[in-house]
Short mmCIF file of C-alpha atoms in Angstrom, two decimals:
data_model
loop_
_atom_site.label_atom_id
_atom_site.label_comp_id
_atom_site.label_asym_id
_atom_site.label_seq_id
_atom_site.Cartn_x
_atom_site.Cartn_y
_atom_site.Cartn_z
CA MET F 485 0.12 0.02 -0.29
CA SER F 486 1.94 3.32 -1.06
CA VAL F 487 -0.99 5.94 0.21
CA TYR F 488 -2.37 6.06 3.89
CA PHE F 489 -5.36 8.00 4.57
CA ILE F 490 -6.57 7.75 7.90
CA LYS F 491 -9.85 9.37 7.61
CA PRO F 492 -10.59 11.64 10.76
CA LYS F 493 -13.68 10.77 12.59
CA LYS F 494 -15.61 13.63 14.66
CA HIS F 495 -17.78 11.59 17.21
CA ILE F 496 -20.35 13.95 18.26
CA ASP F 497 -22.33 13.45 21.12
CA LYS F 498 -25.51 13.13 19.62
CA MET F 499 -27.03 9.89 17.59
CA ALA F 500 -25.87 9.57 14.44
CA SER F 501 -28.07 10.57 11.78
CA ASN F 502 -28.90 7.43 9.42
CA ASN F 503 -28.52 4.88 12.11
CA TYR F 504 -29.79 3.90 15.31
CA TYR F 505 -26.56 1.96 16.13
CA ASP F 506 -23.10 3.87 15.78
CA PRO F 507 -19.81 1.51 16.94
CA ALA F 508 -18.50 4.61 18.46
CA ASP F 509 -21.06 4.61 20.88
CA LEU F 510 -20.08 1.76 22.65
CA ARG F 511 -17.32 3.77 24.02
CA LYS F 512 -19.72 6.15 25.50
CA PHE F 513 -21.35 3.29 27.55
CA GLY F 514 -19.50 4.68 30.68
CA LYS F 515 -21.15 8.02 30.36
CA ILE F 516 -24.44 6.54 31.17
CA THR F 517 -23.75 7.74 34.95
CA GLU F 518 -23.43 11.09 33.94
CA TRP F 519 -27.14 11.43 33.58
CA SER F 520 -27.52 9.17 36.83
CA GLU F 521 -24.37 8.74 38.87
CA GLU F 522 -25.81 6.47 41.59
CA LEU F 523 -27.58 3.97 39.59
CA GLY F 524 -25.10 4.03 36.99
CA THR F 525 -21.99 3.70 39.38
CA LYS F 526 -24.21 0.70 41.03
CA PHE F 527 -24.64 -1.00 37.78
CA PHE F 528 -20.90 -0.78 36.89
CA ASP F 529 -19.88 -1.85 39.98
CA TYR F 530 -21.90 -5.15 39.93
CA TYR F 531 -21.07 -5.62 36.26
CA GLY F 532 -17.52 -5.41 37.07
CA LYS F 533 -18.03 -8.02 39.92
CA VAL F 534 -20.24 -10.14 37.41
CA PHE F 535 -17.28 -10.89 35.17
CA GLU F 536 -14.37 -11.42 37.83
CA GLU F 537 -12.77 -14.44 38.13
CA GLY F 538 -15.19 -16.95 40.30
CA ALA F 539 -16.73 -20.36 40.56
CA LEU F 540 -16.77 -19.67 36.77
CA THR F 541 -13.33 -18.58 35.00
CA ALA F 542 -13.57 -14.71 33.31
CA ARG F 543 -13.06 -16.75 30.26
CA GLU F 544 -16.45 -19.09 31.00
CA LYS F 545 -18.02 -15.74 31.95
CA ALA F 546 -17.09 -14.36 28.58
CA LEU F 547 -18.39 -17.28 26.69
CA ILE F 548 -21.66 -17.17 28.08
CA ALA F 549 -21.49 -13.24 27.25
CA LEU F 550 -20.62 -14.03 24.21
CA ALA F 551 -23.95 -16.16 23.39
CA VAL F 552 -26.42 -14.36 25.47
CA ALA F 553 -24.86 -11.36 23.50
CA HIS F 554 -26.33 -12.83 20.39
CA THR F 555 -29.72 -14.01 21.55
CA GLU F 556 -29.98 -10.51 23.02
CA GLN F 557 -29.12 -9.63 19.53
CA CYS F 558 -27.23 -6.67 20.97
CA PRO F 559 -24.74 -5.10 18.64
CA TYR F 560 -22.65 -3.17 21.01
CA CYS F 561 -22.61 -6.60 22.93
CA ILE F 562 -21.29 -8.69 20.09
CA ASP F 563 -18.62 -6.40 19.39
CA ALA F 564 -17.59 -6.06 22.97
CA TYR F 565 -17.48 -9.72 23.59
CA THR F 566 -16.33 -10.75 20.52
CA LYS F 567 -13.30 -8.83 21.24
CA ASP F 568 -13.10 -9.81 24.94
CA THR F 569 -13.23 -13.73 23.76
CA LEU F 570 -10.22 -13.45 21.12
CA GLN F 571 -8.42 -11.52 23.66
CA ARG F 572 -9.02 -14.83 26.38
CA GLY F 573 -7.60 -17.03 23.65
CA VAL F 574 -10.95 -18.47 22.70
CA THR F 575 -10.91 -19.93 19.23
CA LYS F 576 -13.37 -19.34 16.32
CA GLU F 577 -14.46 -22.86 16.86
CA GLN F 578 -15.34 -22.00 20.57
CA MET F 579 -16.94 -19.03 19.99
CA MET F 580 -19.50 -20.45 17.19
CA GLU F 581 -20.22 -23.28 19.46
CA ALA F 582 -21.29 -20.95 22.37
CA ILE F 583 -23.48 -19.35 19.70
CA HIS F 584 -25.14 -22.40 18.42
CA VAL F 585 -25.80 -23.20 22.57
CA GLY F 586 -27.93 -19.86 22.49
CA ALA F 587 -29.32 -20.43 19.02
CA ALA F 588 -30.32 -23.98 20.33
CA ILE F 589 -32.11 -22.30 23.83
CA LYS F 590 -33.80 -19.67 21.63
CA SER F 591 -35.36 -22.29 18.82
CA GLY F 592 -35.90 -24.48 21.69
CA ALA F 593 -37.36 -22.11 23.98
CA THR F 594 -39.87 -21.02 20.84
CA LEU F 595 -40.63 -24.61 20.11
CA VAL F 596 -41.01 -25.93 23.60
CA HIS F 597 -44.15 -23.71 23.74
CA GLY F 598 -45.90 -25.71 21.26
CA THR F 599 -46.84 -27.80 23.90
CA MET F 600 -48.67 -25.22 25.38
CA MET F 601 -50.52 -25.04 21.54
CA MET F 602 -51.08 -28.79 21.77
CA ASN F 603 -52.39 -28.50 25.24
CA LYS F 604 -55.04 -26.09 23.97
CA VAL F 605 -56.03 -27.84 20.97
CA ASN F 606 -56.36 -31.21 22.75
CA LYS F 607 -58.68 -29.25 25.15
CA LEU F 608 -60.55 -27.46 22.40
CA GLU F 609 -60.85 -30.27 20.16
CA MET F 610 -63.61 -32.91 20.60
CA MET S 353 -11.03 -8.16 8.16
CA SER S 354 -8.47 -10.24 6.49
CA VAL S 355 -5.70 -8.51 4.32
CA THR S 356 -3.39 -9.87 1.75
CA LYS S 357 -0.63 -11.88 3.13
CA THR S 358 3.09 -11.29 1.76
CA LYS S 359 6.21 -12.81 1.98
CA LYS S 360 8.46 -9.85 1.60
CA SER S 361 9.23 -7.24 4.23
CA LEU S 362 7.94 -3.90 3.89
CA HIS S 363 11.31 -2.79 2.92
CA LYS S 364 11.60 -5.18 0.36
CA ARG S 365 8.61 -3.74 -1.28
CA HIS S 366 9.53 -0.21 -0.70
CA ASP S 367 6.38 0.67 1.06
CA ASP S 368 6.42 4.26 2.79
CA LEU S 369 5.70 2.42 6.00
CA ALA S 370 9.00 0.94 5.69
CA GLN S 371 10.37 4.42 6.62
CA ALA S 372 10.57 5.53 10.25
CA ASN S 373 9.12 9.14 9.48
CA LYS S 374 6.19 8.20 7.80
CA GLN S 375 5.20 5.61 10.74
CA LEU S 376 5.52 8.55 13.15
CA GLU S 377 3.45 10.79 11.20
CA ILE S 378 0.66 8.57 11.16
CA LEU S 379 0.92 7.96 15.24
CA SER S 380 1.01 11.69 15.16
CA GLY S 381 -1.52 12.66 13.09
CA GLY S 382 -5.16 11.93 12.55
CA ILE S 383 -6.93 10.95 15.66
CA PHE S 384 -3.95 12.45 17.95
CA ALA S 385 -3.61 15.82 15.62
CA ASP S 386 -7.37 17.04 16.02
CA GLY S 387 -7.43 16.24 19.81
CA GLU S 388 -9.72 13.25 19.58
CA LEU S 389 -7.38 11.34 21.76
CA PRO S 390 -4.59 12.72 23.81
CA THR S 391 -0.82 12.04 22.84
CA PHE S 392 1.13 9.85 25.10
CA ALA S 393 3.05 13.13 26.37
CA LYS S 394 -0.04 14.68 27.50
CA LYS S 395 -1.35 11.87 28.95
CA ILE S 396 1.49 10.96 31.27
CA LYS S 397 1.64 14.62 32.03
CA GLU S 398 -1.60 14.33 33.62
CA THR S 399 -0.51 11.51 35.67
CA GLY S 400 2.56 13.58 36.75
CA GLN S 401 4.93 11.05 35.01
CA PHE S 402 6.64 13.34 32.38
CA PRO S 403 9.69 13.26 31.27
CA LEU S 404 9.89 10.13 31.62
CA ARG S 405 13.15 9.02 33.09
CA PRO S 406 15.48 6.04 33.13
CA LYS S 407 15.81 4.08 36.88
CA LYS S 408 18.70 2.14 37.23
CA LEU S 409 19.57 0.02 34.01
CA GLU S 410 18.84 -3.60 34.15
CA ILE S 411 18.64 -4.93 31.07
CA LEU S 412 21.35 -4.61 27.61
CA GLN S 413 19.22 -5.67 24.89
CA ILE S 414 21.11 -5.95 21.46
CA ASN S 415 19.56 -6.63 18.12
CA VAL S 416 21.94 -8.55 16.08
CA GLY S 417 20.43 -7.84 13.12
CA TYR S 418 16.85 -7.88 10.88
CA MET S 419 17.17 -11.06 8.99
CA CYS S 420 14.73 -13.73 9.55
CA ASN S 421 13.34 -16.97 8.37
CA GLN S 422 10.04 -15.85 9.02
CA VAL S 423 7.81 -13.05 7.88
CA CYS S 424 5.07 -12.49 10.59
CA GLU S 425 2.52 -10.54 9.75
CA HIS S 426 2.64 -8.79 13.34
CA CYS S 427 6.30 -8.02 13.23
CA HIS S 428 7.45 -4.71 14.81
CA VAL S 429 11.00 -5.31 12.98
CA ASP S 430 10.06 -5.87 9.84
CA ALA S 431 12.01 -8.96 9.77
CA GLY S 432 12.40 -11.43 7.39
CA PRO S 433 14.77 -13.47 5.05
CA ASP S 434 15.45 -10.30 2.48
CA ARG S 435 16.70 -8.09 5.44
CA LYS S 436 20.58 -7.65 4.83
CA GLU S 437 21.15 -5.54 8.45
CA ILE S 438 23.25 -7.73 10.37
CA MET S 439 25.88 -6.76 13.16
CA THR S 440 29.22 -6.96 12.29
CA TRP S 441 31.91 -8.70 14.28
CA GLU S 442 33.70 -5.16 14.86
CA THR S 443 30.16 -3.75 16.38
CA MET S 444 30.11 -7.31 18.72
CA GLU S 445 33.47 -6.65 20.01
CA GLN S 446 32.47 -3.28 21.12
CA CYS S 447 29.33 -4.78 22.58
CA LEU S 448 31.30 -7.29 24.69
CA GLU S 449 33.57 -4.31 25.81
CA VAL S 450 30.27 -2.95 27.55
CA ILE S 451 28.87 -6.30 28.52
CA LYS S 452 31.91 -6.82 30.71
CA ASN S 453 31.68 -3.56 32.77
CA THR S 454 27.91 -2.93 32.61
CA GLY S 455 25.76 -3.18 35.78
CA ALA S 456 22.58 -4.61 34.09
CA HIS S 457 21.89 -8.17 35.37
CA THR S 458 20.18 -9.08 32.12
CA LEU S 459 21.69 -9.38 28.32
CA ASP S 460 18.96 -10.32 25.72
CA LEU S 461 20.03 -10.81 22.16
CA THR S 462 17.02 -10.20 19.72
CA GLY S 463 16.50 -9.92 15.48
CA GLY S 464 15.07 -10.96 13.38
CA ALA S 465 16.37 -14.35 14.27
CA PRO S 466 19.62 -13.45 16.42
CA GLU S 467 20.90 -16.85 15.28
CA MET S 468 21.07 -16.33 11.57
CA ASN S 469 24.09 -13.95 12.74
CA PRO S 470 26.96 -15.59 11.32
CA HIS S 471 28.90 -14.33 14.39
CA PHE S 472 26.06 -15.40 16.65
CA ARG S 473 27.77 -18.52 18.49
CA ARG S 474 31.08 -17.15 18.70
CA PHE S 475 29.35 -13.79 20.19
CA VAL S 476 27.34 -16.27 22.95
CA GLU S 477 30.24 -17.86 23.60
CA GLU S 478 32.33 -14.68 24.31
CA ALA S 479 29.66 -13.07 26.04
CA SER S 480 28.54 -15.76 28.48
CA LYS S 481 32.04 -15.63 29.99
CA ALA S 482 30.98 -12.10 31.24
CA GLY S 483 29.29 -13.27 34.16
CA ILE S 484 25.57 -11.77 33.30
CA LYS S 485 22.99 -13.10 35.44
CA ASP S 486 20.58 -13.95 32.82
CA PHE S 487 21.60 -14.29 29.25
CA ILE S 488 18.41 -14.33 27.10
CA VAL S 489 18.30 -15.15 23.66
CA ARG S 490 14.97 -14.66 21.56
CA SER S 491 14.52 -17.46 19.52
CA ASN S 492 11.47 -17.78 17.22
CA LEU S 493 11.78 -21.94 17.46
CA THR S 494 11.37 -22.68 13.90
CA ILE S 495 14.83 -21.27 13.16
CA ILE S 496 15.95 -24.76 15.06
CA ARG S 497 14.31 -26.84 12.32
CA ALA S 498 14.82 -24.43 9.63
CA ASN S 499 18.37 -25.92 8.46
CA LYS S 500 20.57 -29.03 9.64
CA LYS S 501 23.13 -26.46 10.95
CA TYR S 502 20.63 -24.90 13.34
CA HIS S 503 19.70 -28.38 14.88
CA ASP S 504 21.89 -28.23 17.67
CA LEU S 505 20.89 -25.08 19.05
CA PRO S 506 19.23 -26.84 22.10
CA GLU S 507 22.57 -28.19 23.00
CA PHE S 508 24.79 -25.20 22.34
CA PHE S 509 21.89 -22.83 24.22
CA LYS S 510 22.31 -25.66 27.43
CA LYS S 511 25.94 -25.34 26.86
CA HIS S 512 26.01 -21.69 27.73
CA ASN S 513 23.01 -21.77 30.11
CA VAL S 514 21.25 -19.26 27.71
CA HIS S 515 17.48 -18.45 28.64
CA VAL S 516 15.44 -19.15 25.61
CA VAL S 517 12.68 -17.28 25.20
CA SER S 518 10.17 -17.96 22.22
CA SER S 519 7.02 -16.76 20.56
CA MET S 520 4.40 -18.83 20.40
CA PRO S 521 1.13 -17.11 19.72
CA HIS S 522 -1.29 -19.86 20.29
CA TRP S 523 -1.65 -23.36 21.23
CA THR S 524 -3.39 -24.35 18.35
CA ARG S 525 -2.23 -24.21 14.66
CA GLY S 526 -4.84 -22.30 13.16
CA LYS S 527 -3.99 -19.39 14.92
CA THR S 528 -0.01 -19.62 15.06
CA ASP S 529 0.21 -20.26 11.37
CA LYS S 530 -1.87 -17.46 10.42
CA GLN S 531 0.15 -15.22 12.70
CA ARG S 532 3.71 -16.58 11.75
CA GLY S 533 3.10 -18.24 8.76
CA GLU S 534 2.53 -22.01 7.18
CA GLY S 535 4.06 -25.10 8.92
CA VAL S 536 5.25 -22.73 11.82
CA PHE S 537 3.36 -24.29 14.42
CA ASP S 538 4.34 -27.74 13.56
CA LYS S 539 8.12 -26.84 13.39
CA SER S 540 7.61 -24.86 16.54
CA ILE S 541 6.05 -27.76 18.50
CA LYS S 542 9.18 -29.83 17.31
CA ALA S 543 11.56 -27.38 18.81
CA LEU S 544 10.21 -26.78 22.06
CA GLN S 545 10.29 -30.68 22.27
CA GLU S 546 13.84 -30.95 21.70
CA LEU S 547 14.56 -28.34 23.88
CA ASN S 548 12.69 -30.22 26.60
CA ALA S 549 14.39 -33.14 25.93
CA VAL S 550 18.06 -31.68 26.36
CA GLY S 551 16.41 -30.10 30.05
CA TYR S 552 14.75 -27.01 29.13
CA GLY S 553 11.08 -25.57 30.69
CA MET S 554 11.30 -28.65 32.92
CA PRO S 555 9.89 -27.73 36.61
CA ASP S 556 12.91 -28.05 38.48
CA SER S 557 15.39 -27.07 35.77
CA ASP S 558 17.57 -24.21 35.63
CA LEU S 559 17.55 -24.20 31.70
CA ARG S 560 14.65 -21.18 31.45
CA LEU S 561 12.11 -21.52 28.85
CA ASP S 562 9.68 -19.10 28.36
CA LEU S 563 7.10 -18.62 26.14
CA VAL S 564 5.85 -15.13 24.69
CA TYR S 565 2.09 -14.92 23.35
CA ASN S 566 0.78 -11.74 21.75
CA PRO S 567 -2.42 -11.24 20.13
CA ASN S 568 -3.33 -12.41 16.37
CA GLY S 569 -5.18 -9.31 15.69
CA ALA S 570 -6.25 -5.93 16.96
CA TYR S 571 -7.10 -6.48 20.08
CA LEU S 572 -5.00 -6.54 23.51
CA PRO S 573 -3.41 -9.60 25.34
CA SER S 574 -5.89 -10.26 28.35
CA ASP S 575 -4.85 -11.94 31.90
CA GLN S 576 -0.92 -13.37 31.53
CA ALA S 577 -1.49 -15.82 34.18
CA GLY S 578 -4.95 -16.96 32.74
CA MET S 579 -3.53 -17.24 29.18
CA GLU S 580 -0.16 -19.49 31.01
CA LYS S 581 -2.39 -21.69 32.62
CA ASP S 582 -4.28 -22.20 29.63
CA PHE S 583 -0.99 -23.00 27.36
CA LYS S 584 0.45 -25.00 29.87
CA LYS S 585 -2.61 -27.11 29.75
CA ALA S 586 -3.12 -27.46 26.11
CA LEU S 587 0.62 -27.97 25.43
CA MET S 588 1.08 -30.66 27.70
CA GLU S 589 -2.22 -32.86 27.05
CA ASP S 590 -1.66 -31.97 23.16
CA PHE S 591 2.10 -32.68 22.76
CA GLY S 592 3.78 -33.45 26.42
CA ILE S 593 5.34 -29.99 26.24
CA GLN S 594 6.34 -27.76 29.32
CA PHE S 595 7.83 -24.30 29.85
CA HIS S 596 8.31 -21.88 32.88
CA ASN S 597 6.80 -18.72 32.50
CA LEU S 598 4.35 -17.03 29.50
CA PHE S 599 4.97 -13.23 28.72
CA ALA S 600 1.84 -11.73 27.18
CA ILE S 601 3.08 -9.03 25.36
CA THR S 602 0.81 -6.39 23.32
CA ASN S 603 1.10 -5.71 19.23
CA LEU S 604 2.74 -1.81 19.13
CA PRO S 605 1.22 -0.17 16.27
CA ILE S 606 4.86 -0.19 14.34
CA ALA S 607 5.97 -1.60 10.99
CA ARG S 608 3.71 -4.48 9.86
CA PHE S 609 1.50 -4.53 12.79
CA LEU S 610 0.82 -0.85 11.76
CA ASP S 611 0.39 -1.67 8.00
CA TYR S 612 -1.97 -4.33 9.29
CA LEU S 613 -4.04 -2.14 11.04
CA ILE S 614 -4.31 0.41 8.44
CA ALA S 615 -5.28 -2.00 5.74
CA SER S 616 -7.71 -3.70 8.06
CA GLU S 617 -9.05 -0.52 9.06
CA ASN S 618 -8.73 -1.10 12.63
CA TYR S 619 -5.92 1.64 13.21
CA GLU S 620 -8.44 4.27 15.44
CA ASP S 621 -10.12 1.37 16.82
CA TYR S 622 -7.07 -0.23 18.10
CA MET S 623 -5.43 3.20 19.30
CA TYR S 624 -8.76 3.63 21.28
CA GLN S 625 -8.13 0.37 22.58
CA LEU S 626 -4.64 1.42 24.08
CA VAL S 627 -5.49 4.93 25.16
CA GLU S 628 -8.57 3.64 27.20
CA ALA S 629 -6.34 1.12 28.86
CA TYR S 630 -3.77 3.61 30.02
CA ASN S 631 -2.93 2.23 33.09
CA PRO S 632 -0.41 5.01 35.02
CA ALA S 633 1.19 2.07 37.19
CA ALA S 634 2.41 0.43 33.89
CA VAL S 635 4.26 3.56 33.41
CA ALA S 636 5.92 3.47 36.17
CA ASN S 637 7.81 -0.17 35.48
CA VAL S 638 7.82 0.30 31.68
CA MET S 639 10.59 -1.21 29.84
CA CYS S 640 12.47 1.62 28.60
CA THR S 641 13.24 3.00 32.49
CA ASN S 642 15.75 -0.28 32.83
CA THR S 643 16.45 -1.01 29.33
CA ILE S 644 19.31 -0.07 26.55
CA SER S 645 18.30 -1.11 23.20
CA ILE S 646 21.45 -1.22 20.46
CA SER S 647 21.03 -1.97 17.24
CA TRP S 648 22.86 -3.97 14.78
CA ASP S 649 24.99 -1.05 13.43
CA GLY S 650 25.40 0.20 17.44
CA TRP S 651 23.19 3.27 17.63
CA LEU S 652 21.48 3.06 21.04
CA TYR S 653 17.89 3.46 21.64
CA ASP S 654 15.39 3.54 24.71
CA CYS S 655 13.84 0.28 23.48
CA ASP S 656 13.26 -1.99 20.36
CA PHE S 657 10.31 -0.25 19.38
CA ASN S 658 12.32 3.49 19.57
CA GLN S 659 15.07 1.56 17.27
CA MET S 660 12.31 0.68 14.38
CA LEU S 661 11.21 3.97 14.60
CA ASP S 662 15.11 5.39 14.50
CA LEU S 663 14.66 7.47 17.57
CA LYS S 664 18.04 7.20 19.12
CA VAL S 665 18.61 8.21 22.81
CA ASN S 666 18.42 11.29 23.62
CA SER S 667 21.81 11.76 25.14
CA LYS S 668 25.21 12.89 24.08
CA VAL S 669 26.32 9.56 24.12
CA LYS S 670 24.74 7.76 21.36
CA HIS S 671 26.80 4.85 20.01
CA ILE S 672 28.00 1.90 21.31
CA SER S 673 31.47 3.01 20.60
CA GLU S 674 31.35 6.02 23.00
CA TYR S 675 29.18 4.47 25.58
CA ASN S 676 29.08 5.69 28.82
CA GLU S 677 26.42 4.10 31.38
CA ASP S 678 26.25 6.98 33.86
CA LEU S 679 25.84 9.45 31.03
CA LEU S 680 23.34 7.35 29.35
CA ASN S 681 21.15 7.06 32.37
CA ASP S 682 21.03 10.85 32.81
CA ARG S 683 18.39 11.28 29.99
CA ASN S 684 14.72 11.81 28.96
CA ILE S 685 13.14 9.18 27.24
CA ILE S 686 11.70 9.67 23.83
CA ILE S 687 8.40 9.08 23.34
CA SER S 688 5.50 8.79 20.91
CA GLN S 689 1.94 7.44 20.85
CA HIS S 690 3.15 3.85 20.02
CA CYS S 691 4.27 4.09 23.76
CA TYR S 692 0.64 3.50 24.48
CA GLY S 693 1.20 -0.04 23.63
CA CYS S 694 3.44 -0.65 26.78
CA THR S 695 0.96 0.90 29.23
CA ALA S 696 -2.05 -0.58 28.29
CA GLY S 697 -3.93 -2.87 31.01
CA ALA S 698 -1.13 -4.66 32.94
CA GLY S 699 1.32 -2.84 30.58
CA SER S 700 3.58 -4.78 28.15
CA SER S 701 7.51 -5.37 28.15
CA CYS S 702 9.90 -7.92 26.58
CA GLN S 703 9.35 -9.62 29.95
CA GLY S 704 5.51 -9.41 29.77
CA THR S 705 3.28 -7.54 32.11
CA VAL S 706 4.70 -4.64 34.28
CA ALA S 707 1.56 -3.74 36.39
#
C-alpha cells in the first residue's frame, strides 16, 4: 500500500443521523453514569463484579456473555464480547459453538411453547 | 478483516511504512492531531510522569540483525529473509566491552532471528563468559528446524546456560500459522520438544524456557496468568511440552502491525483500545526505564520499538563506540503514541506484564 489516508472521525455526542447503532457509542457506555450517577455507578460495580474470576473462570463468563449477546441480538455486546473472547485466547470454533448453544436454547424456547398449543388444541377439540 | 498476505518485508516492497518518519507521521496525525485522543506526552503529564526518566539500568538488549527465516504479519521489526542488516563482529566486540563492564544483570539478544547472524555462536560464547546473571536469546523456534546447521541449537544454548524466550502465539495450529506462516506451528512444537529433551522448561530445571504470546489481531492481550495456565494445559495435553512462564506482549502499532491495522481499517479502534486501557502503574515500570536497546549498527535506543522508529536516545552518547552508562542514565526517554502499547492494562514489555 503506498498511500495511507486515515479518515478523521468526529464522534459527536448525539445520535448518528442515519443509524440507530453507531460503533462509537459503545465507547460512551460509561457516560450513562453522567445522567444518573448513583444507579450508573451501582450498575458498573455490579457488572464488573459479575465478570471477575469466581466459581466460573473469566473466560467461561465471557463465552456465556458472547452467547447471550447473540440471543439478545445486541450489536454492542457482540462487538465487545467477540473482542473479549479473542483476547482470552478463545478459538473461533469455541465461539461459534457457544453461539449455537444460545441459538439452540432460543429455538428450543420457541418450540417448547408448542406444548401449550398442543394442550390448547387437545382441550378445544372433541 | 483479513488482508493480503505477503512474504516480503515492507522494506523489500519499498512501502512508505518502511520509513520511520512515515510511521511517526501517522502516529502523530489523525485522531491525535485533532485532539480526539490525547498524545502520550499529554497523558503522562496528567499523571505526573513526564518527562519519562530511566531508573537503574537492568537490561542490555542487543538486536544482532533484522534477518529472519519468518515473515510474521505482526512484526514490529519488519524482519524477514530479505533484510540484510546484520551486526558485524567489530560492533559485537564493542558490545562485548560494554557487557563486561555494565551494571545490567540481563543480556537480551534479539533480531530478526539472532541465530542467523554468522557471528552469533562466537558472540554467545564470549558474552557468556562475562558473568551476566540472565542471558536471554529470543528464538523464534522454527530456526532450530530450518536448516541442519541449526539442529544442535538446543545443546548449544544449554552449554552456555542461555535463557530461551520463544514466540508462540497460540496453542492451536490455525491461530499460530495465520500469524507466523504456514507450517510454523508444527516446527515450533518439534523445536519445543527438542528443547524439553535437553532439559529446557522442566519444572525444576535451571534451563529457563519462557514463551511469548502476542494477540493474533487488533486486540489486546488479556490476563497473563490465565493465558499461561491455558497454554500449559494445552501444550502438555496435546504434545507433552513443558515451559516455565508465558509473557503476554501487546502488539505495538509499528511497521508490519501498523500496516495491518491500517489495511484492515482497525487503526483508530486499536488506538482507542490502547488509550482507554492506559494504566499509570504500568508507566512507572515500563521497559524503557530499565533497558538500553542496541541496534545492529551500534546505535543506542530507549527500547527496540524506538529503534525501529529510528528514535535514538536523547543523550550525548548515542553509539556503542562511546558508551557511558552514567551519562546514558541521565536522559529523558523519547516517547510517541506507540508508547501506549506498553502502558495498556497490565502493561507490556519484553518480559511480559509490568503492573
